Coordinates of C-alpha atoms and ligand atoms in Angstrom, one line a residue:
M1 CA -153.8 149.5 18.0
T2 CA -154.7 146.0 17.1
S3 CA -152.4 144.4 14.7
Y4 CA -153.6 141.6 12.6
V5 CA -151.8 138.7 11.2
S6 CA -152.4 136.7 8.0
L7 CA -154.5 133.6 7.9
L8 CA -152.0 131.0 6.8
T9 CA -153.5 128.2 4.8
A10 CA -152.1 125.5 2.5
T11 CA -153.9 125.3 -0.8
D12 CA -154.3 122.1 -2.7
A13 CA -153.7 123.5 -6.1
R14 CA -153.5 120.3 -8.1
S15 CA -155.1 120.8 -11.5
H16 CA -155.7 124.5 -10.8
V17 CA -155.2 127.0 -13.5
H18 CA -152.8 129.8 -12.7
L19 CA -152.4 132.9 -14.9
I20 CA -149.0 134.3 -14.9
I21 CA -148.7 137.8 -16.3
G22 CA -145.2 139.0 -17.2
T23 CA -142.0 137.8 -18.9
N24 CA -139.3 138.5 -16.3
P25 CA -137.4 136.0 -14.1
L26 CA -140.1 136.4 -11.4
A27 CA -142.6 135.1 -13.9
A28 CA -140.4 132.1 -14.5
A29 CA -140.2 131.6 -10.7
R30 CA -144.0 131.8 -10.4
C31 CA -144.4 129.2 -13.1
G32 CA -142.0 126.9 -11.2
Q33 CA -144.0 127.4 -7.9
S34 CA -147.2 126.8 -9.7
L35 CA -145.9 123.6 -11.4
S36 CA -144.5 122.2 -8.1
S37 CA -148.0 122.6 -6.6
G38 CA -149.5 120.5 -9.4
A39 CA -151.2 123.4 -11.0
S40 CA -151.1 124.3 -14.7
P41 CA -149.6 127.8 -15.3
I42 CA -150.7 129.8 -18.3
L43 CA -148.4 132.6 -19.4
I44 CA -150.0 135.7 -20.8
A45 CA -147.6 137.9 -22.9
P46 CA -147.6 139.2 -26.4
G47 CA -145.9 137.1 -29.1
T48 CA -143.3 139.8 -29.6
A49 CA -142.1 139.6 -25.9
D50 CA -138.6 138.5 -25.1
L51 CA -139.1 135.8 -22.5
H52 CA -136.6 135.2 -19.7
Y53 CA -134.7 132.1 -20.8
A54 CA -136.0 129.9 -17.9
L55 CA -139.5 130.8 -18.9
Q56 CA -138.8 130.2 -22.5
K57 CA -137.4 126.7 -21.6
R58 CA -140.6 125.8 -19.7
V59 CA -142.6 126.9 -22.7
D60 CA -140.4 124.9 -25.0
D61 CA -140.7 121.9 -22.7
G62 CA -144.5 122.1 -22.9
E63 CA -144.8 122.7 -19.1
V64 CA -146.2 126.2 -19.5
K65 CA -148.8 127.2 -22.0
W66 CA -148.1 130.6 -23.6
I67 CA -151.0 132.6 -24.8
K68 CA -149.4 135.1 -27.1
E69 CA -151.7 138.0 -26.4
N70 CA -151.8 141.1 -24.3
F71 CA -153.9 140.6 -21.2
Q72 CA -157.6 140.9 -21.7
D73 CA -160.3 140.8 -19.1
E74 CA -161.9 137.7 -20.5
H75 CA -158.8 135.7 -20.0
L76 CA -159.8 135.5 -16.3
F77 CA -163.2 133.9 -17.2
T78 CA -162.3 131.7 -20.1
L79 CA -159.0 130.0 -19.4
G80 CA -160.0 128.2 -16.2
R81 CA -161.2 124.7 -15.4
E82 CA -164.6 123.6 -16.8
E83 CA -165.9 122.5 -13.5
I84 CA -165.8 126.0 -12.2
D85 CA -167.1 127.6 -15.3
H86 CA -163.7 128.4 -16.7
V87 CA -162.8 131.0 -14.1
V88 CA -159.0 130.8 -13.4
D89 CA -157.9 129.7 -9.9
A90 CA -155.3 132.4 -9.2
V91 CA -153.5 135.2 -10.9
F92 CA -149.9 136.2 -10.5
V93 CA -148.9 139.6 -11.9
T94 CA -145.1 140.0 -12.0
S95 CA -144.7 143.4 -13.7
G96 CA -144.9 145.3 -10.4
P97 CA -147.1 148.1 -8.9
R98 CA -146.2 150.9 -11.3
D99 CA -147.7 149.1 -14.3
E100 CA -151.2 150.4 -14.7
L101 CA -152.3 147.0 -15.8
S102 CA -151.5 145.7 -12.3
A103 CA -154.0 147.8 -10.6
H104 CA -156.6 147.0 -13.2
I105 CA -156.1 143.3 -12.9
S106 CA -156.2 143.5 -9.1
V107 CA -159.5 145.3 -9.1
L108 CA -161.0 142.9 -11.5
C109 CA -159.8 139.9 -9.6
K110 CA -161.0 141.2 -6.3
R111 CA -164.4 141.9 -7.7
N112 CA -164.7 138.4 -9.0
R113 CA -163.1 136.8 -5.9
I114 CA -160.2 135.4 -7.9
P115 CA -157.1 135.3 -5.7
V116 CA -154.5 137.7 -7.0
N117 CA -150.9 138.5 -6.2
V118 CA -149.0 141.5 -7.6
V119 CA -145.3 141.7 -7.0
D120 CA -144.2 144.3 -4.5
A121 CA -147.7 145.7 -4.1
P122 CA -149.3 144.4 -0.9
Q123 CA -152.3 146.7 -1.4
L124 CA -153.1 145.0 -4.7
C125 CA -152.8 141.5 -3.4
T126 CA -155.4 139.2 -1.9
F127 CA -152.7 136.7 -0.9
S128 CA -148.9 136.6 -0.7
L129 CA -146.4 133.9 -1.1
L130 CA -144.4 132.7 1.8
S131 CA -140.7 132.2 1.9
T132 CA -140.7 128.4 1.9
H133 CA -138.4 125.6 2.8
V134 CA -139.3 122.3 1.1
D135 CA -138.1 118.9 2.1
G136 CA -140.3 116.2 0.6
P137 CA -143.8 116.6 2.0
L138 CA -142.5 118.9 4.7
Q139 CA -143.0 122.6 3.9
I140 CA -142.1 125.5 6.2
G141 CA -143.4 128.9 5.3
I142 CA -142.3 132.2 6.7
T143 CA -143.9 135.6 6.4
T144 CA -143.1 138.9 8.1
N145 CA -146.5 140.3 6.9
G146 CA -144.9 142.8 4.7
R147 CA -141.9 143.7 6.8
G148 CA -139.4 142.5 4.3
C149 CA -139.0 139.5 2.2
K150 CA -135.2 139.4 2.6
L151 CA -135.7 139.2 6.3
A152 CA -138.2 136.4 5.9
S153 CA -135.9 134.5 3.7
R154 CA -133.1 134.9 6.2
I155 CA -135.3 133.6 8.9
R156 CA -136.4 130.7 6.8
R157 CA -132.8 129.7 6.1
E158 CA -132.0 129.9 9.8
V159 CA -135.0 127.8 10.7
A160 CA -134.2 125.3 8.0
A161 CA -130.6 125.0 9.0
S162 CA -131.6 124.1 12.6
L163 CA -133.5 121.1 11.4
P164 CA -132.0 117.6 11.2
P165 CA -131.4 116.3 7.7
N166 CA -133.9 113.8 6.2
L167 CA -136.8 115.2 8.2
G168 CA -138.9 115.2 5.0
S169 CA -138.4 111.5 4.5
A170 CA -139.3 110.9 8.2
C171 CA -142.6 112.7 7.5
L172 CA -143.2 110.4 4.6
R173 CA -142.5 107.3 6.7
L174 CA -144.6 108.4 9.6
G175 CA -147.3 109.5 7.3
D176 CA -147.3 105.9 5.8
V177 CA -147.5 104.4 9.3
R178 CA -150.4 106.6 10.1
R179 CA -152.2 105.7 6.9
K180 CA -151.6 102.0 7.3
I181 CA -152.9 102.0 10.8
Q182 CA -156.1 103.8 9.6
E183 CA -156.5 101.4 6.7
E184 CA -156.1 98.3 8.7
D185 CA -158.5 99.6 11.3
H186 CA -161.0 100.3 8.7
L187 CA -160.7 96.8 7.1
L188 CA -160.9 95.1 10.5
H189 CA -164.0 97.0 11.4
I190 CA -165.7 96.1 8.1
A191 CA -164.7 92.5 8.5
L192 CA -166.1 92.4 12.0
A193 CA -169.3 94.1 11.0
D194 CA -169.8 91.6 8.1
G195 CA -168.7 88.6 10.0
E196 CA -166.5 87.8 7.0
D197 CA -162.9 86.9 6.7
V198 CA -160.5 89.7 6.5
D199 CA -159.2 90.4 3.1
D200 CA -156.3 88.0 2.4
S201 CA -154.2 90.8 1.2
I202 CA -153.6 92.0 4.7
D203 CA -152.3 88.7 5.7
Q204 CA -154.5 87.8 8.6
S205 CA -156.1 84.4 9.2
A206 CA -159.8 83.8 9.5
S207 CA -159.4 82.6 13.0
F208 CA -157.9 85.9 14.0
N209 CA -161.2 87.4 13.1
K210 CA -163.2 85.2 15.4
L211 CA -160.9 85.8 18.4
V212 CA -161.1 89.5 18.2
T213 CA -163.9 91.7 19.4
E214 CA -164.6 95.3 18.5
A215 CA -163.4 96.4 21.9
D216 CA -160.1 94.6 21.4
I217 CA -159.6 96.4 18.1
D218 CA -160.4 99.7 19.6
A219 CA -158.0 99.2 22.5
A220 CA -155.2 98.2 20.1
K221 CA -156.0 101.0 17.7
N222 CA -155.8 103.5 20.6
R223 CA -152.6 102.0 21.7
R224 CA -151.0 102.1 18.4
M225 CA -152.1 105.6 17.6
R226 CA -150.9 106.6 21.0
W227 CA -147.5 105.2 20.3
L228 CA -147.4 107.1 17.1
S229 CA -148.2 110.4 18.7
Q230 CA -145.8 109.7 21.6
I231 CA -143.1 109.1 19.1
C232 CA -143.9 112.3 17.3
E233 CA -144.1 114.2 20.6
Y234 CA -141.2 112.8 22.5
W235 CA -138.5 111.5 20.2
P236 CA -135.9 114.2 19.6
L237 CA -136.3 115.5 16.1
K238 CA -132.9 114.1 15.2
R239 CA -134.1 110.6 16.1
L240 CA -137.4 111.1 14.3
A241 CA -135.5 112.1 11.2
A242 CA -133.4 109.0 11.4
I243 CA -136.4 106.7 11.8
T244 CA -135.7 103.3 10.2
D245 CA -137.8 100.7 8.4
E246 CA -137.3 98.6 11.5
D247 CA -138.8 101.2 13.7
V248 CA -141.8 101.5 11.4
S249 CA -142.4 97.8 11.4
N250 CA -142.0 97.7 15.2
I251 CA -144.7 100.3 15.5
L252 CA -147.0 98.4 13.1
R253 CA -146.3 95.0 14.6
S254 CA -147.3 96.2 18.0
Y255 CA -150.9 96.3 16.6
E256 CA -151.0 92.7 15.7
D257 CA -149.9 91.7 19.1
L258 CA -153.3 92.7 20.5
G259 CA -152.7 91.6 24.1
G260 CA -149.1 92.4 24.7
S261 CA -147.4 95.5 25.7
S262 CA -144.7 96.8 23.5
S263 CA -141.9 99.4 23.5
I264 CA -141.8 102.3 21.2
G265 CA -139.1 101.0 19.0
R266 CA -136.1 101.5 21.1
S267 CA -134.2 99.9 18.3
A268 CA -134.3 103.2 16.5
S269 CA -130.5 103.2 16.1
A270 CA -129.9 99.5 16.2
D271 CA -129.3 99.0 12.6
G272 CA -126.0 99.9 11.0
A273 CA -125.3 100.3 14.5
S274 CA -121.8 99.9 15.8
S275 CA -120.4 102.6 13.5
R276 CA -122.8 105.1 15.1
G277 CA -122.6 104.1 18.8
R278 CA -120.7 106.3 21.1
I279 CA -120.4 107.1 24.7
I280 CA -120.5 110.5 26.3
L281 CA -119.1 110.9 29.8
A282 CA -120.6 114.1 31.2
G283 CA -120.7 116.0 34.4
S284 CA -124.1 117.3 35.6
G285 CA -122.8 120.0 38.0
P286 CA -123.3 120.3 41.7
G287 CA -127.1 120.1 41.9
H288 CA -129.1 122.9 40.4
P289 CA -130.2 122.0 36.8
D290 CA -129.2 125.5 35.6
M291 CA -125.6 124.5 36.4
L292 CA -125.6 122.1 33.5
T293 CA -123.6 123.0 30.5
R294 CA -125.5 123.3 27.3
A295 CA -123.4 120.5 25.9
T296 CA -124.5 118.1 28.6
Y297 CA -128.1 119.3 28.3
K298 CA -128.0 118.5 24.6
A299 CA -126.5 115.1 25.4
I300 CA -129.3 114.4 27.8
Q301 CA -131.9 115.3 25.2
N302 CA -130.3 113.1 22.5
A303 CA -129.1 110.0 24.3
D304 CA -130.5 106.6 23.6
L305 CA -129.6 105.3 27.1
I306 CA -128.6 107.1 30.2
L307 CA -126.4 105.6 32.9
A308 CA -126.4 107.9 35.9
D309 CA -124.5 108.0 39.1
K310 CA -126.4 107.9 42.3
L311 CA -125.5 111.5 43.2
V312 CA -126.8 113.0 39.9
P313 CA -129.2 115.6 41.2
A314 CA -133.0 115.0 40.8
G315 CA -133.4 118.3 39.0
V316 CA -131.1 117.0 36.3
L317 CA -132.8 113.6 36.1
D318 CA -136.1 115.4 35.6
L319 CA -134.7 116.8 32.3
I320 CA -134.4 113.4 30.8
P321 CA -137.0 112.8 28.1
R322 CA -139.6 110.3 29.3
R323 CA -138.9 107.8 26.5
T324 CA -135.2 107.5 27.3
P325 CA -134.2 104.5 29.4
V326 CA -132.3 105.5 32.5
H327 CA -130.3 103.3 34.8
I328 CA -129.1 104.7 38.1
A329 CA -126.0 103.2 39.7
R330 CA -126.7 100.8 42.5
K331 CA -124.0 102.2 44.6
F332 CA -124.3 101.5 48.3
P333 CA -121.6 100.7 50.8
G334 CA -119.8 97.6 49.8
N335 CA -121.2 97.6 46.3
A336 CA -119.4 100.5 44.7
D337 CA -117.1 98.5 42.6
A338 CA -119.7 96.1 41.4
A339 CA -122.1 99.0 40.6
Q340 CA -119.3 100.7 38.7
N341 CA -118.5 97.5 36.7
E342 CA -122.1 97.0 35.9
L343 CA -122.5 100.5 34.5
Q344 CA -119.3 100.3 32.4
E345 CA -120.4 97.0 30.9
M346 CA -123.9 98.3 30.1
A347 CA -122.2 101.3 28.5
V348 CA -120.1 99.2 26.2
T349 CA -123.0 96.9 25.3
G350 CA -125.0 100.0 24.4
V351 CA -122.3 101.5 22.2
R352 CA -121.9 98.2 20.4
E353 CA -125.6 98.2 19.6
G354 CA -125.1 101.6 18.0
K355 CA -126.6 103.6 20.8
T356 CA -125.5 107.0 22.1
V357 CA -124.9 106.2 25.7
L358 CA -124.7 109.0 28.2
R359 CA -122.7 108.3 31.4
L360 CA -124.0 111.0 33.6
K361 CA -121.9 111.9 36.6
Q362 CA -122.2 114.4 39.3
G363 CA -120.1 117.6 39.3
D364 CA -117.2 117.2 36.9
P365 CA -116.4 113.7 35.6
Y366 CA -112.7 114.0 36.2
V367 CA -112.8 115.4 39.7
Y368 CA -113.2 112.4 42.0
G369 CA -115.7 111.0 39.5
R370 CA -113.8 107.9 38.3
G371 CA -113.9 109.5 34.9
G372 CA -110.4 108.6 34.0
E373 CA -110.9 105.0 35.0
E374 CA -113.9 104.8 32.8
V375 CA -112.2 106.2 29.8
E376 CA -109.3 103.8 30.3
Y377 CA -111.8 100.9 30.5
F378 CA -113.6 102.0 27.3
R379 CA -110.3 102.2 25.5
R380 CA -109.3 98.7 26.7
Q381 CA -112.6 97.6 25.3
G382 CA -111.5 98.9 21.9
L383 CA -113.6 102.1 21.8
D384 CA -111.2 104.6 20.3
H385 CA -111.0 108.3 20.9
D386 CA -113.9 109.4 18.6
K387 CA -116.3 107.0 20.3
V388 CA -115.7 108.4 23.8
I389 CA -116.5 112.0 24.4
V390 CA -115.9 113.6 27.8
L391 CA -117.8 116.8 28.7
P392 CA -116.8 118.9 31.7
G393 CA -119.2 119.8 34.5
V394 CA -119.2 122.5 37.2
T395 CA -117.4 120.8 40.0
S396 CA -118.8 121.1 43.6
A397 CA -115.2 121.6 44.7
L398 CA -115.2 125.1 43.3
S399 CA -118.9 126.0 43.0
A400 CA -119.9 125.0 46.6
P401 CA -117.4 127.5 48.1
L402 CA -118.7 130.1 45.6
F403 CA -122.3 129.6 46.6
A404 CA -121.1 130.0 50.2
A405 CA -119.4 133.3 49.3
I406 CA -115.9 131.9 49.8
P407 CA -113.4 132.9 47.1
P408 CA -110.9 130.0 47.2
T409 CA -108.2 132.3 45.8
Q410 CA -108.1 135.8 47.2
R411 CA -105.3 138.4 46.8
D412 CA -103.1 138.6 50.0
V413 CA -105.2 135.8 51.6
A414 CA -104.9 132.6 49.5
D415 CA -102.9 132.1 46.4
Q416 CA -103.4 128.3 46.1
V417 CA -106.3 125.9 46.1
L418 CA -106.0 122.2 46.9
I419 CA -108.8 119.8 46.2
C420 CA -108.4 116.6 48.1
T421 CA -110.5 113.7 49.4
G422 CA -111.1 112.8 53.0
T423 CA -111.6 109.1 52.1
G424 CA -108.9 106.9 50.7
K425 CA -109.1 103.7 48.8
K426 CA -110.8 100.9 50.7
G427 CA -111.8 103.3 53.4
K428 CA -108.2 104.0 54.5
A429 CA -107.4 107.6 55.4
P430 CA -105.3 109.4 52.8
A431 CA -102.2 111.3 53.8
P432 CA -103.3 114.6 55.4
P433 CA -102.2 117.8 53.6
E434 CA -99.9 120.0 55.6
Y435 CA -100.9 123.5 56.5
V436 CA -99.9 126.4 54.2
A437 CA -101.2 129.7 55.4
S438 CA -101.9 131.0 51.9
R439 CA -103.8 127.9 50.7
T440 CA -107.5 127.0 50.6
V441 CA -108.1 123.3 50.9
V442 CA -111.4 121.7 49.8
F443 CA -112.1 118.2 51.2
L444 CA -114.6 116.1 49.3
M445 CA -116.0 112.9 50.7
A446 CA -114.8 113.9 54.2
L447 CA -117.7 114.8 56.4
H448 CA -118.6 111.2 57.5
R449 CA -115.2 111.0 59.1
I450 CA -114.7 114.7 60.1
E451 CA -113.4 113.9 63.5
G452 CA -110.7 111.7 62.2
L453 CA -109.8 114.2 59.6
V454 CA -109.5 117.2 61.9
G455 CA -107.4 115.0 64.2
E456 CA -105.0 114.2 61.4
L457 CA -104.8 117.8 60.3
T458 CA -104.1 119.2 63.8
T459 CA -101.9 116.5 65.4
H460 CA -99.1 114.3 64.2
L461 CA -99.8 110.7 63.4
E462 CA -97.9 108.1 65.4
T463 CA -96.0 107.1 62.2
E464 CA -94.8 110.7 61.7
T465 CA -91.7 110.6 63.9
Q466 CA -89.0 111.7 61.6
A467 CA -88.0 115.3 60.9
P468 CA -88.9 117.4 59.0
R469 CA -92.4 117.0 60.3
R470 CA -95.5 118.1 58.5
V471 CA -96.8 121.6 59.4
L472 CA -99.9 121.2 61.5
W473 CA -103.1 123.2 61.0
P474 CA -103.8 125.8 63.7
R475 CA -107.0 124.9 65.5
D476 CA -108.5 128.3 64.9
T477 CA -108.2 128.0 61.1
P478 CA -111.5 129.3 59.7
C479 CA -113.5 126.6 57.8
A480 CA -116.9 126.0 56.4
V481 CA -119.1 122.9 55.8
I482 CA -121.1 123.3 52.7
E483 CA -123.9 120.8 52.1
R484 CA -126.1 120.3 49.1
A485 CA -124.6 123.3 47.4
S486 CA -127.0 124.9 44.8
C487 CA -129.9 122.7 46.0
P488 CA -132.9 124.3 47.6
D489 CA -131.9 122.9 51.0
Q490 CA -128.3 124.1 50.7
R491 CA -126.7 124.7 54.1
V492 CA -123.5 126.4 55.1
I493 CA -121.9 126.1 58.6
R494 CA -119.1 128.5 59.2
T495 CA -116.8 127.8 62.1
T496 CA -113.1 126.9 62.9
L497 CA -111.3 123.6 62.8
D498 CA -111.5 123.1 66.5
K499 CA -115.3 123.5 66.6
V500 CA -116.3 121.9 63.3
V501 CA -116.8 118.4 64.8
E502 CA -119.1 119.7 67.5
A503 CA -121.0 121.8 65.0
I504 CA -121.7 118.8 62.7
E505 CA -122.7 116.7 65.7
Q506 CA -125.2 119.3 66.8
E507 CA -126.6 120.3 63.4
G508 CA -126.6 116.9 61.9
S509 CA -125.5 116.1 58.4
R510 CA -127.1 116.7 55.0
P511 CA -125.1 114.9 52.4
P512 CA -123.5 115.5 50.0
G513 CA -121.3 118.0 51.6
L514 CA -117.7 119.2 51.7
L515 CA -115.3 121.0 54.0
V516 CA -113.4 124.1 53.0
A517 CA -110.6 125.2 55.2
G518 CA -108.2 128.2 55.1
R519 CA -108.2 131.9 55.7
A520 CA -110.3 132.6 52.6
C521 CA -113.3 131.2 54.4
E522 CA -113.6 134.3 56.5
F523 CA -112.7 136.9 53.9
L524 CA -116.3 137.8 53.1
N525 CA -117.9 136.3 56.2
K526 CA -116.5 136.9 59.7
L527 CA -118.1 135.1 62.5
E528 CA -120.0 137.4 64.9
K529 CA -118.0 138.0 68.1
G530 CA -118.7 135.4 70.7
R531 CA -120.2 132.9 68.3
V532 CA -118.3 129.6 67.5
W533 CA -120.4 128.7 64.5
S534 CA -123.1 130.0 62.3
V535 CA -125.6 128.2 60.1
E536 CA -127.1 129.6 56.8
E537 CA -130.0 127.8 55.2
G538 CA -131.2 127.8 51.7
F539 CA -129.8 128.6 48.2
R540 CA -130.2 132.0 46.7
G541 CA -127.4 131.9 44.3
L542 CA -129.5 132.0 41.1
N543 CA -132.2 134.2 42.4
F544 CA -131.4 137.2 40.2
G545 CA -134.9 137.9 39.3
L546 CA -134.9 136.6 35.8
E547 CA -138.1 135.0 34.6
G548 CA -137.7 131.2 34.2
V549 CA -135.0 130.9 36.8
D550 CA -136.4 129.1 39.8
L551 CA -134.7 127.7 42.8
G552 CA -134.5 124.2 41.6
G553 CA -137.4 122.1 42.2
A554 CA -138.6 124.2 45.2
Ligands
SAH1 N1 -117.3 114.8 40.6 C1 -117.9 115.5 41.7 C2 -117.3 115.0 43.0 C3 -117.6 113.6 43.3 S1 -117.1 113.0 44.9 C4 -117.7 117.0 41.5 O1 -116.9 117.4 40.7 O2 -118.3 117.7 42.2 C5 -118.5 113.3 45.8 C6 -118.3 114.4 46.8 O3 -118.5 115.7 46.2 C7 -119.3 114.4 48.0 O4 -118.8 113.5 49.0 C8 -119.2 115.8 48.4 O5 -118.0 116.1 49.2 C9 -119.0 116.6 47.1 N2 -120.3 117.2 46.6 C10 -120.9 116.8 45.5 N3 -122.0 117.6 45.3 C11 -122.0 118.5 46.3 C12 -122.9 119.5 46.6 N4 -123.9 119.8 45.9 N5 -122.6 120.3 47.7 C13 -121.5 120.0 48.5 N6 -120.6 119.0 48.2 C14 -120.9 118.2 47.1

């Protein structure tokens, strides 16, 4: 069965005449709605009627004209505007479907093509009123097409609550910009066509006129309109709602500068600034964009400036709105500290300009992410607690093993997990952890020096002469190398400590990757007999057949 929906339209009812029939609170409400649309409501009710007080007040205030008569057919054809032969523009019956008069009025209106609405009687109506949210020029109307006005009003409240405040005034402002652009275009075209000076009132010199051709104007016009539509399209609603006078003049000014290129008012939050600026330090997870937390996703959508670490996965960078400036850390060997300083300074400058700066890190910001250092730095710069927000991320240290089917803790196998680094400060090797049979150890930043690491784990250092000596790792300890976990090119190599160096040499490396070692590695995955390592390619972790879940940029 085909089900139809209503044709939603917005009626310009200014100066229309609306007949309101009834005396109850609904009649009062209809009068209010009519008045706010600029129409003139006329109330039809006998002089003896007891009007609802709100209705009485509107009558007393002269807003509503009261014709103290019972309804008569000719009211429909005599009380309206002269220009349409005195036919009224719409009729609202508020006495409900059981009133015989309702059906009569409905038939009469339908026959004469006068829009009619009867309370609680869809079959008697030619139109219905929407549950509306109004904010300045912005109106949002909801209908369930007769499935329940309470439900519609609930949905309307929910929709309205999800909108940023001041959206109505943003509509006003943007509407102004649009109108101004159109007006100026129009004037310029007229001026060009006539070969006359442009009207002084728009503040442009006569020479301007001579320098500019029709093509120039068209180009600029397109550019400016394009900016305007880009802003409407790409700025987060929250930002649009907070649009400032300065933003508006930036948009308009870009028109006068006919030759130059311009930016779309990045200064959106530059005024009143420093009180609003803040920094969000967030983790972006191991690689797959679906591993982002909702909090970090929101931060990405709302940031004014994003400062990302080099390892932040491409799938995550792809989520950044096109208008948001992004700076990616220039970290390369020998430049790590300089790159770190540069980002930190940019962050502080941004915050002082009133921006929401997002420091996007890979994995979790506090797990080998220098997150603590950054927070300390921001504090030293005088940014207090409410200016610096830290959001967790899914760390590769725990998610990579998971995606390789390795439970880091496992009853009767491993009751501890240690996360450590294979690389110390200034490239020096950190102290190797001793072997604990019931412990799983995850080594980050270790694969580039895997040979050295395995050597340290399995043999004593020259300096380790005194007893009690560190417990060494058995050479046959199961381990796994997990690379690019959660990315489409994820790879897992399962082997043992004594073969891992050879395996990596033969298979090559695919950074970033980590090493997991301990008996938990073989709990769900025993190596086939006779094999010294196995390689598994690809990531299937999120392939649970739900629509909208893809394998990350594949
Ligand atoms: N803060 C990050 C770790 C940063 S240190 C986190 O919580 O995940 C960088 C190291 O993390 C890399 O050298 C590598 O060992 C590991 N790593 C990061 N992403 C990885 C991934 N997708 N797969 C495997 N290891 C990863």
